[in-house]
Coordinates of N, CA and C in Angstrom, one line a residue:
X13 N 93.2 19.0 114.7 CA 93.5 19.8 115.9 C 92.3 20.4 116.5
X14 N 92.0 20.8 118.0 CA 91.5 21.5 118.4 C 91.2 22.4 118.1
X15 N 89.9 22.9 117.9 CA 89.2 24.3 117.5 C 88.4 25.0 118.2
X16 N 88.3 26.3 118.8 CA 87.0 26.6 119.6 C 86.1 27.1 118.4
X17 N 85.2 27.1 118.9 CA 83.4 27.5 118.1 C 82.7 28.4 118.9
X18 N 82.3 29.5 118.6 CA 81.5 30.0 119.6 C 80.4 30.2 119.9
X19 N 79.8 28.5 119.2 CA 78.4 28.1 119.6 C 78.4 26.6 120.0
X20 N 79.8 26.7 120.5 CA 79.5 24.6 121.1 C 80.4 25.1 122.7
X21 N 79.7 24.9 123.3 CA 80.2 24.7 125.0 C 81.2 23.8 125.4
X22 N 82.1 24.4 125.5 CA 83.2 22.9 125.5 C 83.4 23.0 127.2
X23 N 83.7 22.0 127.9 CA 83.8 21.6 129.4 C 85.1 22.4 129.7
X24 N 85.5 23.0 131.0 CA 86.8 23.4 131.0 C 87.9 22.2 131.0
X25 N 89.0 22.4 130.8 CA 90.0 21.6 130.6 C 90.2 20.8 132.2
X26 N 89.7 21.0 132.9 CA 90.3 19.7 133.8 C 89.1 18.6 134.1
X27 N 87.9 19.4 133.5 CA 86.7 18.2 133.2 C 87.3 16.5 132.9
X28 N 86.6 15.8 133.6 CA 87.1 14.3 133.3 C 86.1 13.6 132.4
X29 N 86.8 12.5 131.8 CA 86.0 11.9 130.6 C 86.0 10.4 130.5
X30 N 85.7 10.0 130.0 CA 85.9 8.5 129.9 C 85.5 7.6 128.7
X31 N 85.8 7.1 128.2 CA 85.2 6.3 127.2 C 85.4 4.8 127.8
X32 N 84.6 4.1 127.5 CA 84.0 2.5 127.5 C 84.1 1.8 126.6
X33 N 84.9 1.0 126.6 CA 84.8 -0.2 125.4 C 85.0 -1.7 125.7
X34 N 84.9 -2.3 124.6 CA 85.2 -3.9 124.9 C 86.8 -4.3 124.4
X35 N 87.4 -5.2 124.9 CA 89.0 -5.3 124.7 C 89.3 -5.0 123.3
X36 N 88.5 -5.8 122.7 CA 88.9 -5.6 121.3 C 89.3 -4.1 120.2
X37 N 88.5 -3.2 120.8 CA 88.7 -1.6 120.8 C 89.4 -1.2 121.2
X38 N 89.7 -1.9 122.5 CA 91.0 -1.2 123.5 C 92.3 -1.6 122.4
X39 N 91.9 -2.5 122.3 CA 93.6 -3.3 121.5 C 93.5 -2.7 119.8
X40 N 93.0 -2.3 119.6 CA 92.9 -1.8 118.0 C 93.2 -0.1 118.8
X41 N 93.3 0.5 119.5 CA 93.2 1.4 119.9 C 94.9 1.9 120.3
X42 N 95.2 1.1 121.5 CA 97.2 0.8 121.2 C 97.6 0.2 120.4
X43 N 97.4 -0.5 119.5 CA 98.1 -1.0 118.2 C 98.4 -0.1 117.0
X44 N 97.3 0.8 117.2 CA 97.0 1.7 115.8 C 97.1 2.4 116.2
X45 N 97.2 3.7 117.6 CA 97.2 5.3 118.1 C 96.2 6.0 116.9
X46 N 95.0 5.0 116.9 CA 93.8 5.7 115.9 C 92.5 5.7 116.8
X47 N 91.6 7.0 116.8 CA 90.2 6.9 117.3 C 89.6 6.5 116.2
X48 N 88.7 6.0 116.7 CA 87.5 5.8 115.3 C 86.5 7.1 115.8
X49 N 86.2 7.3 115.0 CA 84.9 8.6 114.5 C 84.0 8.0 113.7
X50 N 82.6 7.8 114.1 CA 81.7 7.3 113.7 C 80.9 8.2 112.6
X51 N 80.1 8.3 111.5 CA 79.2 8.7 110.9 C 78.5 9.3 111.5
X52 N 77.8 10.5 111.3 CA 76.8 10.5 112.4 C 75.5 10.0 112.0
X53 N 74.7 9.5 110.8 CA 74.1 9.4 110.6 C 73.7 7.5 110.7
X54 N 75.3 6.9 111.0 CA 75.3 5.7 111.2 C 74.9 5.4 112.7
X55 N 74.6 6.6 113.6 CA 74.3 5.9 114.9 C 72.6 5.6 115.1
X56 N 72.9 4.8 116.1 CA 71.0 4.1 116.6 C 70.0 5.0 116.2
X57 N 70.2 6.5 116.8 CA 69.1 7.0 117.2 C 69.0 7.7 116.1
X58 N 67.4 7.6 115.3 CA 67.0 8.3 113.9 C 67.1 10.0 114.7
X59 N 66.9 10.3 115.7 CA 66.9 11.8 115.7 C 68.2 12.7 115.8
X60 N 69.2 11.2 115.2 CA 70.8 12.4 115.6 C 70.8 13.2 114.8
X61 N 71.3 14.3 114.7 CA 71.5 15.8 113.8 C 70.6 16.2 113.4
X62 N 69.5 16.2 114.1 CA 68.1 17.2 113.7 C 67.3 17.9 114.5
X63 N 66.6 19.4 114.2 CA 66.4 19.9 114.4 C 65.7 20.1 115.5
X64 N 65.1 20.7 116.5 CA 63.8 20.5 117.2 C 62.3 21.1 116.6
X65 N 61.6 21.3 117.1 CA 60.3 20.9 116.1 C 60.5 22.7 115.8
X66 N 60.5 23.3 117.3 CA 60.2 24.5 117.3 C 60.5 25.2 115.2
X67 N 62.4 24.5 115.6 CA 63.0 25.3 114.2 C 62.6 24.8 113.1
X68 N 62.2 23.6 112.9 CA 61.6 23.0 111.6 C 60.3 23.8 111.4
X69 N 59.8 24.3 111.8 CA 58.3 24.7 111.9 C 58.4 26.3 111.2
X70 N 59.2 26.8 111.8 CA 60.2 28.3 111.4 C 60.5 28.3 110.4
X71 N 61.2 27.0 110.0 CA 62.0 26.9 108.6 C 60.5 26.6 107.3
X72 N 59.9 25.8 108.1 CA 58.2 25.4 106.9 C 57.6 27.1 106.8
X73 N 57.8 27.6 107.7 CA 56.6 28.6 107.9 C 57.3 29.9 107.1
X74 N 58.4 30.4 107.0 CA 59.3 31.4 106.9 C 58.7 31.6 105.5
X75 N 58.5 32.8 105.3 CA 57.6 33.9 103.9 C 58.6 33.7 102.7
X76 N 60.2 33.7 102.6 CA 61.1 33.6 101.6 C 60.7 32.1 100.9
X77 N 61.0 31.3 102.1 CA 61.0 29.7 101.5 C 59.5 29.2 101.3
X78 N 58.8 30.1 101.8 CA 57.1 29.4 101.2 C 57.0 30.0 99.9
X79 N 57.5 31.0 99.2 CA 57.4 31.5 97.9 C 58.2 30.7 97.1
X80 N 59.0 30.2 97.4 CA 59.9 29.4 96.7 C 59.8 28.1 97.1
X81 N 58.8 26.8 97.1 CA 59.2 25.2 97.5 C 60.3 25.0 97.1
X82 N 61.4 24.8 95.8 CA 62.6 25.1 95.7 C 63.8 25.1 96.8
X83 N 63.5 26.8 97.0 CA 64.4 27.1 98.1 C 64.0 26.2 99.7
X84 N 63.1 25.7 99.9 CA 62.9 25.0 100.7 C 63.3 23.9 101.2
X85 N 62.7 22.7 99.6 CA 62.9 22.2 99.4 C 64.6 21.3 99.3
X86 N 65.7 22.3 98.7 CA 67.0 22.8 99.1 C 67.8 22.5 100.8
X87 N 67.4 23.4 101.4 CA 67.8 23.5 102.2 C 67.3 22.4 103.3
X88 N 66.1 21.9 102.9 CA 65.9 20.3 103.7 C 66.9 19.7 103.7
X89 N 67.0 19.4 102.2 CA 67.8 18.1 101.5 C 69.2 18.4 102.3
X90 N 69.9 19.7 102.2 CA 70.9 20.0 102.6 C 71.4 19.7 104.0
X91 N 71.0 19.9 105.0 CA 70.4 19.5 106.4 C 70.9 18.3 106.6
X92 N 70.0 17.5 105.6 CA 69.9 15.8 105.2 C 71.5 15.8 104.6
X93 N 72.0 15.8 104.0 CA 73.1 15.8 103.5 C 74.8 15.9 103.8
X94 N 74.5 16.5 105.3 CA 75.5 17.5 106.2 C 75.6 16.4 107.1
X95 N 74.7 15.8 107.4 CA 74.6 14.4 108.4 C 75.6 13.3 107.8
X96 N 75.9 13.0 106.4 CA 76.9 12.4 106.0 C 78.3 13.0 106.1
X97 N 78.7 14.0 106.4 CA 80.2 14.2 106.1 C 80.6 14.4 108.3
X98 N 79.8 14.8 109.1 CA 80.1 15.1 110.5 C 80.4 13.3 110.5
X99 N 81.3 13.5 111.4 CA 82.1 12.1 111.9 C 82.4 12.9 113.9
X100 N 82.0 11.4 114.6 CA 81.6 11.7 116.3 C 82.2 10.8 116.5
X101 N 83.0 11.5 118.1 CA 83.3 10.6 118.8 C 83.2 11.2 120.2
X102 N 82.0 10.3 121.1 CA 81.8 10.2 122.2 C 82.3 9.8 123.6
X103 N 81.9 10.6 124.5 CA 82.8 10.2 125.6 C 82.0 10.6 127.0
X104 N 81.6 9.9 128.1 CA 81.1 10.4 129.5 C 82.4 11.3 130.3
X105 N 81.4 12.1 130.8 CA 81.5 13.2 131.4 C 81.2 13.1 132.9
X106 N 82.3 13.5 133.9 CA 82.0 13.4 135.1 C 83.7 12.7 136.1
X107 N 83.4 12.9 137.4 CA 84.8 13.2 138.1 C 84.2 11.0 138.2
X108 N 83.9 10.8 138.5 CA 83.4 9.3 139.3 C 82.8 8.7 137.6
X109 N 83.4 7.1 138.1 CA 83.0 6.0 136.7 C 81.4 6.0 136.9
X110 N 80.7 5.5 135.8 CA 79.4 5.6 135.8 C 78.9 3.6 135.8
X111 N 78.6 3.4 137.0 CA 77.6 1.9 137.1 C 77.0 2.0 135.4
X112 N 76.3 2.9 135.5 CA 75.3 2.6 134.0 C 76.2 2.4 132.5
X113 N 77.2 3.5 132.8 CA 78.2 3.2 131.4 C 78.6 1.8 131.4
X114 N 79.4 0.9 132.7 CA 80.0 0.3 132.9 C 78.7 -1.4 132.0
X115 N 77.4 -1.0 132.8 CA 76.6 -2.3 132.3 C 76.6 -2.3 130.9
X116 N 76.2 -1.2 130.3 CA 76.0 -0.6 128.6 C 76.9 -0.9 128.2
X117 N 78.0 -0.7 128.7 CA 79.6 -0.8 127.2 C 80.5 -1.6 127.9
X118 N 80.8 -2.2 129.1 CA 82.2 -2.7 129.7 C 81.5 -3.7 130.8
X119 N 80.4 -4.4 130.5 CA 80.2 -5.3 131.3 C 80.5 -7.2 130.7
X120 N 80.9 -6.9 129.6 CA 81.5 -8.4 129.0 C 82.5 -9.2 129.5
X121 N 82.8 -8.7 130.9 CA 84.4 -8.9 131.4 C 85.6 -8.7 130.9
X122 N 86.1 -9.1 129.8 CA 87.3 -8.3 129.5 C 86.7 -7.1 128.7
X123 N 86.5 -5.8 129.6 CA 86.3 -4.6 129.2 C 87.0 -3.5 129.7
X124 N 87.1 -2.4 129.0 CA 88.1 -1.5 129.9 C 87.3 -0.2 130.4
X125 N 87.7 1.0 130.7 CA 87.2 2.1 130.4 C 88.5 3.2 130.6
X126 N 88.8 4.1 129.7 CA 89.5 4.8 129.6 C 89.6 6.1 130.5
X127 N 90.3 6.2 131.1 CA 90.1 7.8 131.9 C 91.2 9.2 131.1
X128 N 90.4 10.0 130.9 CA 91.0 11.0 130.2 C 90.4 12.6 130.9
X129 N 90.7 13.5 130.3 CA 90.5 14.8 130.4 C 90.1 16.0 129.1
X130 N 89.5 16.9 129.7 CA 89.2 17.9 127.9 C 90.6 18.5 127.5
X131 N 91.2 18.9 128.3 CA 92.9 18.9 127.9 C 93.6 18.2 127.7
X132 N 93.4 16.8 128.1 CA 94.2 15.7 127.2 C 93.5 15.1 125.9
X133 N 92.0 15.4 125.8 CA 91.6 15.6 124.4 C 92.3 16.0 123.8
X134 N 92.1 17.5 124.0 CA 92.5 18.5 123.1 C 93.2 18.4 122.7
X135 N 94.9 18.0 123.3 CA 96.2 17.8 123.0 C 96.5 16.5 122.4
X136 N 95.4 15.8 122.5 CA 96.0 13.9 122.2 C 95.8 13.9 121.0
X137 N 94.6 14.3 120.2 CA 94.1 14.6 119.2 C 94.9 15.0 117.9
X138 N 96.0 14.5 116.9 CA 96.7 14.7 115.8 C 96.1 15.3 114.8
X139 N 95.2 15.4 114.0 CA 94.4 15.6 112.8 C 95.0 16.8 112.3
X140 N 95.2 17.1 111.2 CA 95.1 18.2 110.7 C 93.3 19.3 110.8
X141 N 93.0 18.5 110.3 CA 91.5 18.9 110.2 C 90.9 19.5 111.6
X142 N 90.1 20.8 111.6 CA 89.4 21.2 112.9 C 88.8 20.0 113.7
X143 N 89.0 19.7 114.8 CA 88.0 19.2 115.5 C 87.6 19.8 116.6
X144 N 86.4 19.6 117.1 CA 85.5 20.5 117.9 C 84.8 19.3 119.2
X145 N 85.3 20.1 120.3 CA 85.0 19.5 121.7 C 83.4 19.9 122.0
X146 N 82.4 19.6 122.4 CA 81.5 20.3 123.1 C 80.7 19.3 123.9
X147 N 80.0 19.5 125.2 CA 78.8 18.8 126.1 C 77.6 19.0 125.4
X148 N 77.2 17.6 125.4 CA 75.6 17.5 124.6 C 74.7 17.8 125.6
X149 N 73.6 18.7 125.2 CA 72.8 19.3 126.0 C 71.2 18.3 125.5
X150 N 70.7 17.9 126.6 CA 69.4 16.9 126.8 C 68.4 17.9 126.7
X151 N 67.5 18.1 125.5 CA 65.9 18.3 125.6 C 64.8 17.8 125.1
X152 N 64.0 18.9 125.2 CA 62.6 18.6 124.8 C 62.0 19.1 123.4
X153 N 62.3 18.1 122.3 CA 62.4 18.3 121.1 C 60.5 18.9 120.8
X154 N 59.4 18.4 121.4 CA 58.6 18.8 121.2 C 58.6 20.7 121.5
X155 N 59.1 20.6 122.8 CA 59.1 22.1 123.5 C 60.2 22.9 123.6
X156 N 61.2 22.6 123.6 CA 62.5 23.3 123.6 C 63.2 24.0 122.1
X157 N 63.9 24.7 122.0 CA 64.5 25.3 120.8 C 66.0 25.3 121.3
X158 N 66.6 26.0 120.1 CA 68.5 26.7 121.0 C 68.3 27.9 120.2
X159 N 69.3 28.4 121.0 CA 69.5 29.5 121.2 C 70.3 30.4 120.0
X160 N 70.4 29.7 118.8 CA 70.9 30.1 117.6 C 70.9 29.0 116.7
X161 N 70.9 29.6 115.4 CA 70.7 28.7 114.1 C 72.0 28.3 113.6
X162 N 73.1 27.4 113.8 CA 74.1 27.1 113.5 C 74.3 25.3 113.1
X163 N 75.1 24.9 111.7 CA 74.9 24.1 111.3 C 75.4 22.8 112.3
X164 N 76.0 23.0 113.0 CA 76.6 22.1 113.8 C 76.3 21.7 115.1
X165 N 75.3 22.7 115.6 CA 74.5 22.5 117.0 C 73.6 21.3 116.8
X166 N 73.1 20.9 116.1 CA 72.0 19.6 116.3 C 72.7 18.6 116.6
X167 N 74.1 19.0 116.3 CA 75.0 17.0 116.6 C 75.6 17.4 118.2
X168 N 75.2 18.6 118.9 CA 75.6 18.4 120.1 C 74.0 18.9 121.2
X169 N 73.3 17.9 120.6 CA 71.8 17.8 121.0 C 71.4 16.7 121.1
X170 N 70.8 16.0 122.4 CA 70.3 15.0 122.1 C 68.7 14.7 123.7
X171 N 67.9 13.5 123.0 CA 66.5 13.9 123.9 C 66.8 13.7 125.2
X172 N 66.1 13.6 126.2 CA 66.4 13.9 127.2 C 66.3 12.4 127.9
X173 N 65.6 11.4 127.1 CA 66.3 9.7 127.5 C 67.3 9.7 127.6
X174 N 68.0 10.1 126.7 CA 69.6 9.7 127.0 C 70.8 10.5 127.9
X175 N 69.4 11.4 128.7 CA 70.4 12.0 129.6 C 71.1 11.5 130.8
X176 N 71.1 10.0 130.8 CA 72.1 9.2 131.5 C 73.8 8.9 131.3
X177 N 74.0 9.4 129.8 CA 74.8 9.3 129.2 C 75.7 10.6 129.5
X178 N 75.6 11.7 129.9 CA 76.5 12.8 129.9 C 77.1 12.9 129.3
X179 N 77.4 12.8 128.0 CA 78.0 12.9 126.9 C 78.6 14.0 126.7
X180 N 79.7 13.8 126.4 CA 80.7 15.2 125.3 C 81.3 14.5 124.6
X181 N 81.1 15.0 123.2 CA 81.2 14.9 121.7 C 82.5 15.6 121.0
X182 N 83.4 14.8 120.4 CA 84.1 15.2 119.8 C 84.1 15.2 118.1
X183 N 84.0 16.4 117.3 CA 83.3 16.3 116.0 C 84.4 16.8 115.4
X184 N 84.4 15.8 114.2 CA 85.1 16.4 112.8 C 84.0 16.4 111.7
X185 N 84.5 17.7 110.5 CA 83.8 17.1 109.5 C 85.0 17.0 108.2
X186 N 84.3 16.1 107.3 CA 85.6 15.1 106.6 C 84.5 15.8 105.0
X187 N 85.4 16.5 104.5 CA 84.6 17.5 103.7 C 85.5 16.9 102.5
X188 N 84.4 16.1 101.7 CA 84.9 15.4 100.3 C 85.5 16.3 99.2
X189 N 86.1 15.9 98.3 CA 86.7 16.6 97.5 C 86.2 16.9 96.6
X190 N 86.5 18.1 95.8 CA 85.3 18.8 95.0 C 85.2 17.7 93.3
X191 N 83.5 18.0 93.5 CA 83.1 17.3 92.2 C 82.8 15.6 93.3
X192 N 82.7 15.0 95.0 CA 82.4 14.3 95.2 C 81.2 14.4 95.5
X193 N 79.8 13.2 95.4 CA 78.6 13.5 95.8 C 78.9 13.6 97.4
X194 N 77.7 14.0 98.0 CA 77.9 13.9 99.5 C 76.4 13.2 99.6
X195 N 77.0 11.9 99.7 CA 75.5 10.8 99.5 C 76.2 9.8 100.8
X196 N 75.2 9.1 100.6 CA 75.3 7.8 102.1 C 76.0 6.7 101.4
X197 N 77.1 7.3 100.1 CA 78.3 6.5 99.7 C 79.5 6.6 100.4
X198 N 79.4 7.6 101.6 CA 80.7 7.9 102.3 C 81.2 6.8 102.6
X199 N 82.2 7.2 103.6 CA 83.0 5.9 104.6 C 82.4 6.1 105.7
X200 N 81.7 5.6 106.1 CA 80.8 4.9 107.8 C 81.9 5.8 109.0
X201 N 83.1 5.6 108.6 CA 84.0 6.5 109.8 C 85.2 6.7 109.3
X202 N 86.1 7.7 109.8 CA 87.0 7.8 109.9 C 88.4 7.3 111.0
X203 N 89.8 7.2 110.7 CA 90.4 7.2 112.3 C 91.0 8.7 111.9
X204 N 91.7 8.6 113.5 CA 91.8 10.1 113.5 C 93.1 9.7 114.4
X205 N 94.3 9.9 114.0 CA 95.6 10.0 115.0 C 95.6 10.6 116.2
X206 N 96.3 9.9 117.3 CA 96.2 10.5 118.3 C 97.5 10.4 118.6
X207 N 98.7 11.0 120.0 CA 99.3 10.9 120.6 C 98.6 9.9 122.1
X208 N 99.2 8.3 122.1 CA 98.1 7.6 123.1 C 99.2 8.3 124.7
X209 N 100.2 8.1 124.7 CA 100.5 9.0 125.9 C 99.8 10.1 126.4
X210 N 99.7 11.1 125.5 CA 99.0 12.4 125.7 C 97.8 12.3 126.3
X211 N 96.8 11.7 125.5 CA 94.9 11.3 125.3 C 95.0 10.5 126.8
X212 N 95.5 9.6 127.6 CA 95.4 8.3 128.5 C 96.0 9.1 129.9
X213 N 94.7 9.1 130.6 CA 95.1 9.5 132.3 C 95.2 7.8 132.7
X214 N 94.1 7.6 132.9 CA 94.5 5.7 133.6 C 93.5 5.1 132.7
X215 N 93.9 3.7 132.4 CA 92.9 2.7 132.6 C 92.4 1.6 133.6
X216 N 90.9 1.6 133.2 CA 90.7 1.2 134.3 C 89.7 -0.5 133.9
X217 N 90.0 -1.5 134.5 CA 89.4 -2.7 134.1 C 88.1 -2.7 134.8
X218 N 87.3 -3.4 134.0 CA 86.3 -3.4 134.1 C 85.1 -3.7 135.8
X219 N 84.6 -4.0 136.3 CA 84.2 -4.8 137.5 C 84.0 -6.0 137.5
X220 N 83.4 -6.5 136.6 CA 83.3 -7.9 136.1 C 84.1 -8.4 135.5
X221 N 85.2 -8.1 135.5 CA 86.8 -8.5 134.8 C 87.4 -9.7 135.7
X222 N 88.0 -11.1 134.6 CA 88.8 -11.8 135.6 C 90.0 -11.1 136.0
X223 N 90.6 -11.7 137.2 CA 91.6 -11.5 137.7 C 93.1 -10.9 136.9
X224 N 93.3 -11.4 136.1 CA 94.5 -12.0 135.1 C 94.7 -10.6 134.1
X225 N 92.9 -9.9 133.8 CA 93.4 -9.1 132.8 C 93.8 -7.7 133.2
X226 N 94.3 -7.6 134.4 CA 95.0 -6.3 135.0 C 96.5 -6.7 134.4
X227 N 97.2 -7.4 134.5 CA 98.2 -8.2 134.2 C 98.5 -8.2 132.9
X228 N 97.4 -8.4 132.3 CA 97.4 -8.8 130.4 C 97.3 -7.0 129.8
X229 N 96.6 -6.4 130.5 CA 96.7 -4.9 129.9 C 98.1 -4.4 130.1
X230 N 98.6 -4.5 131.7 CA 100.1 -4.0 131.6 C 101.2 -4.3 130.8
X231 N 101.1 -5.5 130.5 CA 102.0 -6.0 129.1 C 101.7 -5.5 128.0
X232 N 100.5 -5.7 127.3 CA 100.5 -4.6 126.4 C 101.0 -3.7 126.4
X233 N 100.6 -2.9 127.0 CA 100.9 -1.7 127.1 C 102.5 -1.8 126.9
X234 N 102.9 -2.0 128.2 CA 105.0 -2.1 127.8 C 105.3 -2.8 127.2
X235 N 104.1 -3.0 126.4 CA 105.0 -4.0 124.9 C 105.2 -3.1 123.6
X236 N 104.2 -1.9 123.9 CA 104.0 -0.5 123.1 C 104.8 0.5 123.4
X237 N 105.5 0.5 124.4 CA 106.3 1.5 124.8 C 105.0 2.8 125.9
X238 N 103.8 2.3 126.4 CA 103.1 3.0 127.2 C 103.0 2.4 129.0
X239 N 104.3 1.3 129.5 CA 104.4 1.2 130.1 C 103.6 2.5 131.5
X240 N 104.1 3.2 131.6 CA 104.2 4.5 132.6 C 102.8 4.8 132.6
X241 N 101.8 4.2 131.3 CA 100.4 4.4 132.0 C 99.7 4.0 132.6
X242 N 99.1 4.1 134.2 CA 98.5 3.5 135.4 C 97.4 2.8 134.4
X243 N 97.3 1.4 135.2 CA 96.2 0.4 135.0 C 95.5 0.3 136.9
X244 N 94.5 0.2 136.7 CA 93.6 0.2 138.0 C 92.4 -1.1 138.0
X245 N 92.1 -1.7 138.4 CA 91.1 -2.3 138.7 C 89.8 -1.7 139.3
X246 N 88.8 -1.9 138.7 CA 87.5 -0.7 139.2 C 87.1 -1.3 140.1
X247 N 86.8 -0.2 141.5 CA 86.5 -0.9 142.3 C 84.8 -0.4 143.0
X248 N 84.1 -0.4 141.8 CA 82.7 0.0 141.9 C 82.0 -0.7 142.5
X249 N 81.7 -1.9 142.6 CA 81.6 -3.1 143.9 C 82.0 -3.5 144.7
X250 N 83.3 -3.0 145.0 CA 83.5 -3.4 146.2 C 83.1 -2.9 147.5
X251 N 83.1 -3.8 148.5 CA 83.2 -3.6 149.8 C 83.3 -2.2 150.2
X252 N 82.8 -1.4 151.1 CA 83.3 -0.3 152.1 C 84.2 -1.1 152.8
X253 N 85.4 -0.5 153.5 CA 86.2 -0.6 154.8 C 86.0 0.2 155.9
X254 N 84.9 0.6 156.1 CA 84.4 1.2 157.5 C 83.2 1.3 157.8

């Protein structure tokens, strides 16, 4: 379920969202009414969930933990270790589809892209377990800091390449059972139940999409009982009429 934090910025509720995928996600996605939540430590970029230099520097230099390598030492590893149990799931941010999302994730032709909202997050979202909405904020890991020391701010940070992405991050953490290691023996991801009525404003087919699969998504769908959800064809290339 939905949790506020009062160190993760969550978008107000009528903020729009989208996620991008290729059919095969889409269809694992109405079949199952399961998100996947990724690892966080399983994605591309080696700098997900860490620090900027400023705080690492803070943390080497600090008078308690230089008397103690130990205590130091500790609290690295720990850092390191907290990266295995956060499980993400990402989503663009913005009222209009994104050309760039569309080439990166939904240009294979049969691709979709989902249109949603932070309140239909929040509500689609089944889990028992906290989950936490927030906008990932783009910096300058050499020159920039945040604005407080909290364990869960680095996974809604990311450098300022990828600020094409407009990203907002939906995070759980899947906190093993006592007496388990918390090593890179975890599970790569979790799913996480959703209500798909709730979570789905429209979908939308891809631009490079044949003809046929506007057609092939609607069946699905009313073959699942989600009939009443609008299907659209994106019309990001097309023509002006004036």
């Amino acid at each position: 379920m939905f949790s506020e934090h009062t160190s993760i910025i969550t978008p107000k509720e009528s903020a729009v969202v989208w996620r991008y995928m290729p059919m095969d996600k889409f269809l694992f996605l109405v079949t199952t009414s399961k998100l996947y939540f990724c690892r966080s430590d399983r994605f591309k970029d080696p700098w997900e969930g860490t620090w900027p230099k400023q705080i690492i520097d803070s943390m080497r230099s600090d008078e308690v933990l230089q008397q103690n390598s130990e205590n130091k030492d500790a609290l690295l590893r720990l850092s390191d270790a907290f990266k295995n149990i956060i499980y993400l799931n990402c989503w663009y941010c913005g009222s209009h589809q994104s050309a760039a999302m569309w080439e990166l994730y939904g240009m294979s032709g049969a691709s979709i892209a989902i249109k949603s909202t932070i309140e239909k997050l929040k509500k689609g979202i089944l889990c028992k377990e906290n989950v936490y909405i927030g906008k990932v904020e783009y910096i300058d890991y050499e020159k920039d800091t945040l604005h407080e020391l909290n364990s869960l701010l680095p996974y809604f940070i990311k450098r300022k390449s990828f600020e094409h992405e407009q990203e907002v991050r939906i995070l759980m953490i899947d906190i093993p059972e006592a007496g388990t290691r918390i090593d890179k023996n975890l599970k790569e991801g979790v799913l996480v139940n959703i209500d798909f009525k709730t979570l789905i404003d429209v979908v939308y087919i891809s631009p490079s999409a044949p003809k046929w699969l506007k057609n092939t998504i609607q069946i699905i769908l009313n073959t699942f009982g989600y009939g009443e959800i609008l299907v659209k064809e994106s019309e990001l290339y097309a023509p002006h009429n004036y």
